GROMACS .gro file of C-alpha atoms in nm:
model
  238
    1MET     CA    1  -4.940   3.667  -6.235
    2ALA     CA    2  -5.153   3.777  -5.942
    3HIS     CA    3  -5.049   4.086  -5.749
    4PHE     CA    4  -5.085   4.069  -5.370
    5ASP     CA    5  -5.106   4.362  -5.136
    6PRO     CA    6  -4.849   4.320  -4.854
    7GLY     CA    7  -5.122   4.384  -4.598
    8LYS     CA    8  -5.329   4.098  -4.739
    9ILE     CA    9  -5.032   3.862  -4.712
   10ILE     CA   10  -4.967   3.960  -4.349
   11LEU     CA   11  -5.336   3.912  -4.273
   12ASP     CA   12  -5.332   3.567  -4.432
   13LEU     CA   13  -5.028   3.473  -4.224
   14ALA     CA   14  -5.201   3.593  -3.907
   15VAL     CA   15  -5.506   3.383  -3.987
   16SER     CA   16  -5.290   3.078  -4.057
   17LEU     CA   17  -5.131   3.120  -3.712
   18ALA     CA   18  -5.475   3.144  -3.553
   19LEU     CA   19  -5.561   2.816  -3.724
   20GLY     CA   20  -5.261   2.646  -3.566
   21GLY     CA   21  -4.983   2.714  -3.815
   22ASP     CA   22  -4.627   2.750  -3.691
   23CYS     CA   23  -4.432   2.835  -4.008
   24LEU     CA   24  -4.479   3.040  -4.325
   25SER     CA   25  -4.567   2.740  -4.542
   26ASP     CA   26  -4.869   2.668  -4.321
   27ILE     CA   27  -5.046   2.941  -4.514
   28ALA     CA   28  -5.139   2.643  -4.734
   29THR     CA   29  -5.425   2.576  -4.490
   30LEU     CA   30  -5.592   2.890  -4.628
   31ARG     CA   31  -5.507   2.811  -4.989
   32GLU     CA   32  -5.711   2.493  -4.959
   33HIS     CA   33  -6.025   2.699  -4.880
   34ALA     CA   34  -6.023   2.968  -5.147
   35PRO     CA   35  -6.404   3.019  -5.134
   36VAL     CA   36  -6.358   3.139  -4.773
   37PHE     CA   37  -6.022   3.319  -4.781
   38GLY     CA   38  -5.994   3.417  -5.147
   39THR     CA   39  -5.678   3.383  -5.351
   40VAL     CA   40  -5.381   3.311  -5.125
   41PRO     CA   41  -5.020   3.392  -5.227
   42SER     CA   42  -4.767   3.122  -5.304
   43ASP     CA   43  -4.490   3.025  -5.063
   44PRO     CA   44  -4.220   3.207  -5.268
   45THR     CA   45  -4.430   3.526  -5.265
   46VAL     CA   46  -4.468   3.506  -4.889
   47SER     CA   47  -4.095   3.443  -4.841
   48ARG     CA   48  -4.002   3.740  -5.059
   49LEU     CA   49  -4.227   3.971  -4.855
   50ILE     CA   50  -4.084   3.854  -4.522
   51THR     CA   51  -3.730   3.900  -4.656
   52SER     CA   52  -3.819   4.253  -4.766
   53LEU     CA   53  -3.980   4.342  -4.432
   54SER     CA   54  -3.685   4.205  -4.235
   55ALA     CA   55  -3.461   4.467  -4.396
   56ASP     CA   56  -3.633   4.721  -4.164
   57ALA     CA   57  -3.793   4.502  -3.900
   58ALA     CA   58  -3.855   4.786  -3.654
   59SER     CA   59  -4.065   4.985  -3.903
   60ALA     CA   60  -4.252   4.673  -4.015
   61LEU     CA   61  -4.339   4.574  -3.659
   62THR     CA   62  -4.452   4.929  -3.578
   63ALA     CA   63  -4.683   4.926  -3.878
   64ILE     CA   64  -4.824   4.586  -3.783
   65ASP     CA   65  -4.879   4.696  -3.421
   66THR     CA   66  -5.058   5.010  -3.541
   67ALA     CA   67  -5.286   4.802  -3.763
   68ARG     CA   68  -5.358   4.561  -3.477
   69ALA     CA   69  -5.451   4.847  -3.244
   70PHE     CA   70  -5.685   4.992  -3.508
   71ALA     CA   71  -5.853   4.655  -3.567
   72ARG     CA   72  -5.885   4.591  -3.192
   73ALA     CA   73  -6.046   4.930  -3.136
   74ALA     CA   74  -6.303   4.854  -3.406
   75ALA     CA   75  -6.375   4.506  -3.266
   76TRP     CA   76  -6.415   4.625  -2.907
   77ASN     CA   77  -6.634   4.912  -3.024
   78HIS     CA   78  -6.864   4.669  -3.206
   79ALA     CA   79  -6.877   4.456  -2.890
   80GLY     CA   80  -7.042   4.746  -2.709
   81GLU     CA   81  -7.118   4.667  -2.345
   82HIS     CA   82  -6.946   4.331  -2.390
   83GLY     CA   83  -6.616   4.494  -2.484
   84PRO     CA   84  -6.326   4.441  -2.240
   85ASP     CA   85  -6.290   4.818  -2.196
   86HIS     CA   86  -6.660   4.892  -2.134
   87ASP     CA   87  -6.709   5.114  -1.827
   88ILE     CA   88  -6.359   5.055  -1.691
   89THR     CA   89  -6.281   5.251  -1.374
   90ALA     CA   90  -6.035   5.232  -1.085
   91LYS     CA   91  -6.277   4.994  -0.914
   92ASN     CA   92  -6.340   4.795  -1.231
   93PRO     CA   93  -6.009   4.806  -1.419
   94ILE     CA   94  -5.909   4.637  -1.740
   95VAL     CA   95  -5.646   4.376  -1.649
   96ILE     CA   96  -5.320   4.313  -1.834
   97ASP     CA   97  -5.140   3.991  -1.740
   98LEU     CA   98  -4.770   3.945  -1.818
   99ASP     CA   99  -4.600   3.609  -1.828
  100ALA     CA  100  -4.315   3.438  -2.009
  101THR     CA  101  -4.323   3.096  -2.169
  102LEU     CA  102  -4.064   2.854  -2.298
  103VAL     CA  103  -4.083   2.747  -2.662
  104THR     CA  104  -3.879   2.441  -2.752
  105SER     CA  105  -3.672   2.441  -3.068
  106HIS     CA  106  -3.549   2.112  -3.210
  107SER     CA  107  -3.267   2.272  -3.403
  108GLU     CA  108  -3.029   2.567  -3.373
  109LYS     CA  109  -3.261   2.827  -3.521
  110GLU     CA  110  -3.183   3.198  -3.505
  111ASN     CA  111  -3.162   3.318  -3.141
  112ALA     CA  112  -3.244   2.972  -3.001
  113ALA     CA  113  -3.047   2.909  -2.683
  114PRO     CA  114  -3.041   2.689  -2.371
  115THR     CA  115  -3.321   2.768  -2.124
  116TYR     CA  116  -3.318   2.781  -1.745
  117LYS     CA  117  -3.516   2.456  -1.737
  118ARG     CA  118  -3.236   2.281  -1.928
  119GLY     CA  119  -3.426   2.287  -2.252
  120PHE     CA  120  -3.336   2.462  -2.578
  121GLY     CA  121  -3.528   2.725  -2.772
  122PHE     CA  122  -3.691   3.058  -2.695
  123HIS     CA  123  -3.824   3.250  -2.396
  124PRO     CA  124  -4.081   3.508  -2.519
  125LEU     CA  125  -4.254   3.746  -2.280
  126MET     CA  126  -4.628   3.789  -2.343
  127ALA     CA  127  -4.904   4.028  -2.238
  128PHE     CA  128  -5.274   3.937  -2.237
  129VAL     CA  129  -5.594   4.125  -2.158
  130ASP     CA  130  -5.792   3.922  -1.907
  131HIS     CA  131  -6.156   3.878  -2.009
  132GLY     CA  132  -6.262   3.765  -1.664
  133THR     CA  133  -6.485   3.472  -1.577
  134ASP     CA  134  -6.686   3.508  -1.898
  135GLY     CA  135  -6.391   3.457  -2.131
  136THR     CA  136  -6.027   3.360  -2.151
  137GLY     CA  137  -5.780   3.622  -2.263
  138GLU     CA  138  -5.660   3.822  -2.560
  139SER     CA  139  -5.296   3.851  -2.665
  140VAL     CA  140  -5.201   4.217  -2.695
  141ALA     CA  141  -4.820   4.222  -2.697
  142ALA     CA  142  -4.517   3.997  -2.714
  143LEU     CA  143  -4.140   4.025  -2.703
  144LEU     CA  144  -3.945   3.753  -2.880
  145ARG     CA  145  -3.640   3.655  -2.675
  146PRO     CA  146  -3.371   3.385  -2.688
  147GLY     CA  147  -3.400   3.089  -2.454
  148ASN     CA  148  -3.138   3.227  -2.218
  149ALA     CA  149  -3.321   3.559  -2.165
  150GLY     CA  150  -3.355   3.653  -1.800
  151SER     CA  151  -3.684   3.584  -1.623
  152ASN     CA  152  -3.695   3.911  -1.431
  153THR     CA  153  -3.539   4.154  -1.680
  154ALA     CA  154  -3.701   4.489  -1.600
  155ASP     CA  155  -3.638   4.644  -1.943
  156ASP     CA  156  -3.822   4.357  -2.112
  157HIS     CA  157  -4.121   4.392  -1.878
  158ILE     CA  158  -4.132   4.767  -1.940
  159GLU     CA  159  -4.118   4.722  -2.319
  160VAL     CA  160  -4.396   4.462  -2.324
  161THR     CA  161  -4.614   4.669  -2.092
  162ARG     CA  162  -4.566   4.975  -2.314
  163LYS     CA  163  -4.668   4.772  -2.617
  164ALA     CA  164  -4.970   4.632  -2.433
  165LEU     CA  165  -5.090   4.976  -2.319
  166ALA     CA  166  -5.061   5.106  -2.675
  167GLN     CA  167  -5.304   4.832  -2.784
  168LEU     CA  168  -5.583   4.941  -2.548
  169PRO     CA  169  -5.857   5.152  -2.709
  170ASN     CA  170  -5.969   5.461  -2.517
  171VAL     CA  171  -5.661   5.451  -2.293
  172TYR     CA  172  -5.389   5.717  -2.304
  173SER     CA  173  -5.089   5.486  -2.301
  174ALA     CA  174  -4.847   5.745  -2.159
  175ARG     CA  175  -5.061   5.801  -1.846
  176PRO     CA  176  -5.323   5.525  -1.837
  177GLY     CA  177  -5.421   5.571  -1.472
  178LYS     CA  178  -5.573   5.334  -1.219
  179LYS     CA  179  -5.835   5.201  -1.462
  180VAL     CA  180  -5.561   4.969  -1.590
  181LEU     CA  181  -5.437   4.689  -1.363
  182VAL     CA  182  -5.106   4.522  -1.454
  183ARG     CA  183  -5.039   4.179  -1.302
  184THR     CA  184  -4.722   3.969  -1.313
  185ASP     CA  185  -4.567   3.690  -1.112
  186GLY     CA  186  -4.237   3.712  -0.927
  187ALA     CA  187  -4.047   3.778  -1.251
  188GLY     CA  188  -4.182   4.134  -1.243
  189SER     CA  189  -4.076   4.208  -0.885
  190SER     CA  190  -3.780   4.432  -0.965
  191HIS     CA  191  -3.733   4.785  -0.830
  192LYS     CA  192  -3.690   4.928  -1.179
  193TYR     CA  193  -4.012   4.780  -1.316
  194LEU     CA  194  -4.216   4.867  -1.006
  195THR     CA  195  -4.087   5.224  -1.014
  196TRP     CA  196  -4.184   5.252  -1.380
  197LEU     CA  197  -4.536   5.117  -1.310
  198HIS     CA  198  -4.575   5.364  -1.024
  199ARG     CA  199  -4.481   5.653  -1.252
  200GLN     CA  200  -4.744   5.543  -1.504
  201ARG     CA  201  -4.996   5.562  -1.216
  202VAL     CA  202  -5.147   5.229  -1.313
  203SER     CA  203  -5.282   4.981  -1.061
  204TYR     CA  204  -5.054   4.681  -1.026
  205SER     CA  205  -5.029   4.347  -0.851
  206ILE     CA  206  -4.686   4.185  -0.845
  207GLY     CA  207  -4.623   3.845  -0.688
  208PHE     CA  208  -4.299   3.739  -0.524
  209GLY     CA  209  -4.176   3.472  -0.289
  210LEU     CA  210  -4.170   3.560   0.080
  211THR     CA  211  -3.883   3.446   0.298
  212ASP     CA  212  -3.932   3.378   0.669
  213ALA     CA  213  -3.750   3.702   0.747
  214MET     CA  214  -3.991   3.900   0.525
  215VAL     CA  215  -4.294   3.741   0.690
  216ALA     CA  216  -4.160   3.829   1.033
  217ALA     CA  217  -4.095   4.188   0.926
  218LEU     CA  218  -4.443   4.229   0.776
  219VAL     CA  219  -4.603   4.115   1.100
  220ASP     CA  220  -4.434   4.406   1.274
  221VAL     CA  221  -4.564   4.664   1.025
  222PRO     CA  222  -4.842   4.874   1.189
  223ASP     CA  223  -5.188   4.837   1.034
  224THR     CA  224  -5.200   5.212   0.977
  225THR     CA  225  -4.914   5.181   0.728
  226TRP     CA  226  -5.129   4.993   0.479
  227SER     CA  227  -5.404   5.129   0.257
  228VAL     CA  228  -5.674   4.951   0.060
  229GLU     CA  229  -5.707   5.066  -0.300
  230ALA     CA  230  -5.924   4.964  -0.594
  231PRO     CA  231  -5.996   4.699  -0.693
  232PRO     CA  232  -6.115   4.574  -0.355
  233GLY     CA  233  -5.888   4.311  -0.207
  234TRP     CA  234  -5.563   4.452  -0.342
  235TRP     CA  235  -5.339   4.638  -0.097
  236THR     CA  236  -5.013   4.824  -0.131
  237PRO     CA  237  -4.784   4.997   0.122
  238ARG     CA  238  -4.810   5.373   0.137
   0.00000   0.00000   0.00000
């Protein structure tokens, strides 16, 4: 009987997801290409490992996140001047985008719930590093949530942002500074989240819907009240 290192099994599962898999048994896509991926564990072996890890999910996820950060640092380092974090400054920040998405579930799976768009399933919150015009993006953090999770829950945004900052090589996650720009849509426009971002001293751009009353009030704000900060084009009230 073959012995499989738990890390190898997790890596195989990650690769199967990258290839389009959406359940544990989709690891079979790797098993069909042994010359490329080597010996791949059986479905029962994979299930036993996941059951074991779920007994202490917090520790397992922390270990996986640590491994991901280590691998990302190595990959970005090999990319050299093409790495997303190459020469980042306050005027040329690395950008983290936060957004939630709805995932439909066709059955009452664990934590599946009705969504605000009258669907049924999950409502995870994601964080991506924007690669600019020369690329797409890179997933750095995620928070799995039931379908009825709130869109603008500040604690969820703070948790995902913390996880995303911890994934950035060469960035001190506790005080990352203006060389990191965090962007979200209106779901992130809560006092608690904005206060937390301000305390981290990161740059941030938060969208929200303007009412007619807000527009009228902004027109009356003196120009001297506003300041232009890096990156050019973004402005925030003093």
